């Protein structure tokens, strides 16, 4: 089964609708490395229409310009992109296709698709919310900026049920940005099972090694 990974820039007060005024002052090599890691090995990008239009409006031109970020722009262009949109206009970027039918059903099928190991969801708050509600998201990766944005769309809307999250990893950058990687809901339980199985396997290896020594 493929792993579905959400990657988001977010403010301390939960705003995940990026404003250059609070985002770019904190973007440094540490954040760049974290973003590179998030996208590494991605077989598919899953995007909402607003995020897709933002990407398609910037990255093809950066690839063509051949400057420092051109390799990353080329990587995005070469990656298969699924766009959740009701529109019918040409998407206008190579390897881009529409999500057909219901998003949850499409992502459920995508997770089981042969050859798909990692799906990255950049931004795309509406998509992330639907995947969280359906229990389809495996990792929620947040780059938390040390600023209160005070306005803008927040990641979590009001409602129920609760979303229990398990912290898998945390990193603190010199700028004060904190990187938090969570496993939501059922994904957290699967992570615990994998770790428990790993410990058991480690114990078996230790016992086997001891038997060989004796």
Coordinates of C-alpha atoms in Angstrom, one line a residue:
X1 CA 0.0 0.0 0.0
X2 CA 1.2 3.5 -0.9
X3 CA 2.0 6.0 1.9
X4 CA 0.1 9.3 1.7
X5 CA 2.2 12.2 3.0
X6 CA 0.9 15.8 3.6
X7 CA 3.5 18.6 3.7
X8 CA 2.5 22.0 4.9
X9 CA 3.9 25.4 6.0
X10 CA 1.9 26.6 8.9
X11 CA 1.9 29.4 11.5
X12 CA 1.7 29.1 15.2
X13 CA -2.0 29.9 15.1
X14 CA -2.7 27.2 12.6
X15 CA -2.9 29.2 9.4
X16 CA -1.7 27.1 6.5
X17 CA -2.6 29.5 3.7
X18 CA 0.8 30.8 2.9
X19 CA 1.5 34.5 3.0
X20 CA 5.0 35.5 1.7
X21 CA 5.3 38.0 4.5
X22 CA 5.4 35.3 7.2
X23 CA 6.8 32.4 5.2
X24 CA 9.9 33.6 3.3
X25 CA 11.7 35.3 6.2
X26 CA 12.1 31.8 7.7
X27 CA 13.0 29.8 4.6
X28 CA 16.6 28.7 4.9
X29 CA 18.8 25.7 4.0
X30 CA 17.3 23.7 6.9
X31 CA 13.8 24.2 5.6
X32 CA 14.9 23.5 2.1
X33 CA 16.4 20.2 3.1
X34 CA 13.2 19.3 4.9
X35 CA 11.1 20.1 1.8
X36 CA 13.5 18.1 -0.3
X37 CA 13.1 15.1 2.0
X38 CA 9.3 15.4 1.9
X39 CA 9.3 15.1 -1.9
X40 CA 12.1 12.5 -2.2
X41 CA 10.8 9.3 -3.8
X42 CA 7.4 10.7 -4.6
X43 CA 5.6 8.7 -7.3
X44 CA 2.6 10.9 -7.4
X45 CA 1.7 14.5 -6.3
X46 CA -1.9 14.9 -5.2
X47 CA -3.0 18.6 -5.4
X48 CA -6.1 20.7 -5.0
X49 CA -6.9 23.0 -7.8
X50 CA -5.7 26.2 -6.0
X51 CA -2.3 24.7 -5.1
X52 CA -2.0 23.1 -8.5
X53 CA -2.6 26.5 -10.2
X54 CA 0.1 28.0 -8.0
X55 CA 2.6 25.3 -8.9
X56 CA 1.8 25.3 -12.6
X57 CA 2.0 29.1 -12.6
X58 CA 5.6 29.1 -11.2
X59 CA 7.6 25.9 -11.6
X60 CA 7.5 25.4 -15.4
X61 CA 9.0 28.9 -15.8
X62 CA 11.6 28.2 -13.1
X63 CA 12.6 25.0 -14.9
X64 CA 12.9 26.9 -18.2
X65 CA 15.0 29.6 -16.6
X66 CA 17.6 27.0 -15.6
X67 CA 18.5 28.7 -12.3
X68 CA 19.4 27.2 -8.9
X69 CA 15.9 25.7 -8.3
X70 CA 15.6 24.3 -11.9
X71 CA 16.4 20.7 -10.8
X72 CA 13.6 20.7 -8.3
X73 CA 11.3 22.3 -10.8
X74 CA 12.2 19.5 -13.3
X75 CA 11.5 16.9 -10.7
X76 CA 8.0 18.4 -10.1
X77 CA 7.3 18.5 -13.8
X78 CA 8.5 14.9 -14.3
X79 CA 6.3 13.5 -11.5
X80 CA 2.8 12.3 -12.1
X81 CA 0.3 14.9 -10.8
X82 CA -3.3 14.2 -9.8
X83 CA -5.5 17.3 -9.5
X84 CA -8.7 17.4 -7.6
X85 CA -10.8 19.8 -9.6
X86 CA -14.3 20.2 -11.1
X87 CA -12.9 22.3 -14.0
X88 CA -12.5 21.0 -17.5
X89 CA -9.9 23.4 -18.8
X90 CA -6.5 22.1 -19.9
X91 CA -4.3 21.7 -16.9
X92 CA -1.3 22.9 -19.0
X93 CA 1.6 21.0 -17.3
X94 CA 3.1 17.8 -18.3
X95 CA 2.2 14.6 -16.4
X96 CA -0.9 16.3 -14.9
X97 CA -4.3 14.6 -14.9
X98 CA -7.6 15.1 -13.1
X99 CA -8.9 13.0 -10.3
X100 CA -11.8 11.0 -11.7
X101 CA -14.9 10.7 -9.6
X102 CA -15.0 10.8 -5.8
X103 CA -11.7 11.9 -4.2
X104 CA -11.8 9.4 -1.3
X105 CA -12.5 6.5 -3.7
X106 CA -9.8 7.7 -6.1
X107 CA -7.2 7.9 -3.3
X108 CA -8.2 4.5 -1.9
X109 CA -7.6 3.0 -5.3
X110 CA -4.4 5.0 -5.7
X111 CA -3.0 3.6 -2.4
X112 CA -3.4 0.1 -3.8
X113 CA -2.1 0.9 -7.3
X114 CA 0.9 -1.3 -8.3
X115 CA 4.1 0.8 -8.6
X116 CA 2.9 3.6 -6.4
X117 CA 4.8 3.7 -3.1
X118 CA 4.6 7.4 -2.0
X119 CA 2.0 10.1 -2.7
X120 CA 2.8 13.6 -1.6
X121 CA 0.1 16.2 -0.9
X122 CA 1.6 19.7 -1.0
X123 CA -0.7 22.4 0.6
X124 CA -4.2 21.6 -0.7
X125 CA -6.0 22.1 2.6
X126 CA -9.4 20.8 1.3
X127 CA -7.8 17.6 0.1
X128 CA -5.9 17.1 3.4
X129 CA -9.1 17.5 5.4
X130 CA -10.9 15.0 3.3
X131 CA -8.1 12.5 3.6
X132 CA -7.9 13.0 7.4
X133 CA -11.7 12.5 7.8
X134 CA -11.5 9.3 5.7
X135 CA -8.5 7.9 7.6
X136 CA -6.4 7.8 4.4
X137 CA -3.5 10.1 5.5
X138 CA -0.4 8.3 6.7
X139 CA 1.8 11.3 7.7
X140 CA 1.1 14.9 8.4
X141 CA 4.4 16.9 8.1
X142 CA 4.2 20.4 9.4
X143 CA 6.9 23.2 9.2
X144 CA 5.6 25.4 12.0
X145 CA 6.8 29.0 11.7
X146 CA 7.3 31.1 14.9
X147 CA 4.8 33.7 14.0
X148 CA 1.0 34.2 14.5
X149 CA -0.4 35.0 11.1
X150 CA -3.7 36.3 12.6
X151 CA -5.6 35.8 9.4
X152 CA -5.9 33.2 6.6
X153 CA -7.3 29.7 6.2
X154 CA -6.5 27.3 9.0
X155 CA -5.6 23.6 8.6
X156 CA -8.3 22.3 11.0
X157 CA -11.8 23.4 10.7
X158 CA -14.4 23.3 13.6
X159 CA -16.3 20.1 14.0
X160 CA -16.0 16.5 15.2
X161 CA -14.7 13.9 15.7
X162 CA -11.3 14.5 17.3
X163 CA -8.2 13.8 15.3
X164 CA -5.7 12.0 17.6
X165 CA -2.1 12.4 16.3
X166 CA 1.1 10.6 17.3
X167 CA 4.4 12.4 17.0
X168 CA 6.9 10.5 14.9
X169 CA 9.7 13.1 14.7
X170 CA 10.5 16.6 15.6
X171 CA 13.3 19.0 14.6
X172 CA 14.1 22.6 15.6
X173 CA 15.8 24.9 13.1
X174 CA 18.0 27.9 13.9
X175 CA 15.2 30.3 12.7
X176 CA 12.8 29.0 15.3
X177 CA 10.9 26.9 12.8
X178 CA 9.8 23.5 14.3
X179 CA 9.3 20.5 12.0
X180 CA 6.7 18.1 13.3
X181 CA 5.9 14.8 11.7
X182 CA 2.7 13.1 12.9
X183 CA 0.9 9.9 12.1
X184 CA -2.8 10.5 12.2
X185 CA -5.4 8.1 13.6
X186 CA -5.2 4.6 12.2
X187 CA -1.8 5.5 10.6
X188 CA -0.5 6.0 14.2
X189 CA -1.6 2.5 15.2
X190 CA 0.1 1.0 12.1
X191 CA 3.3 2.8 13.0
X192 CA 3.2 1.4 16.5
X193 CA 2.7 -2.1 15.0
X194 CA 5.6 -1.7 12.7
X195 CA 7.9 -0.5 15.5
X196 CA 6.7 -3.4 17.7
X197 CA 7.4 -5.9 14.9
X198 CA 10.8 -4.3 14.4
X199 CA 11.7 -4.7 18.1
X200 CA 10.5 -8.4 18.0
X201 CA 12.6 -9.0 14.9
X202 CA 15.6 -7.3 16.6
X203 CA 15.1 -9.6 19.5
X204 CA 15.1 -12.7 17.3
X205 CA 18.3 -11.5 15.6
X206 CA 20.0 -10.9 19.0
X207 CA 18.9 -14.4 20.2
X208 CA 20.2 -16.0 16.9
X209 CA 23.5 -14.1 17.2
X210 CA 23.9 -15.3 20.8
X211 CA 23.2 -18.9 19.7
X212 CA 25.9 -18.6 17.0
X213 CA 28.4 -17.2 19.5
X214 CA 27.7 -20.0 21.9

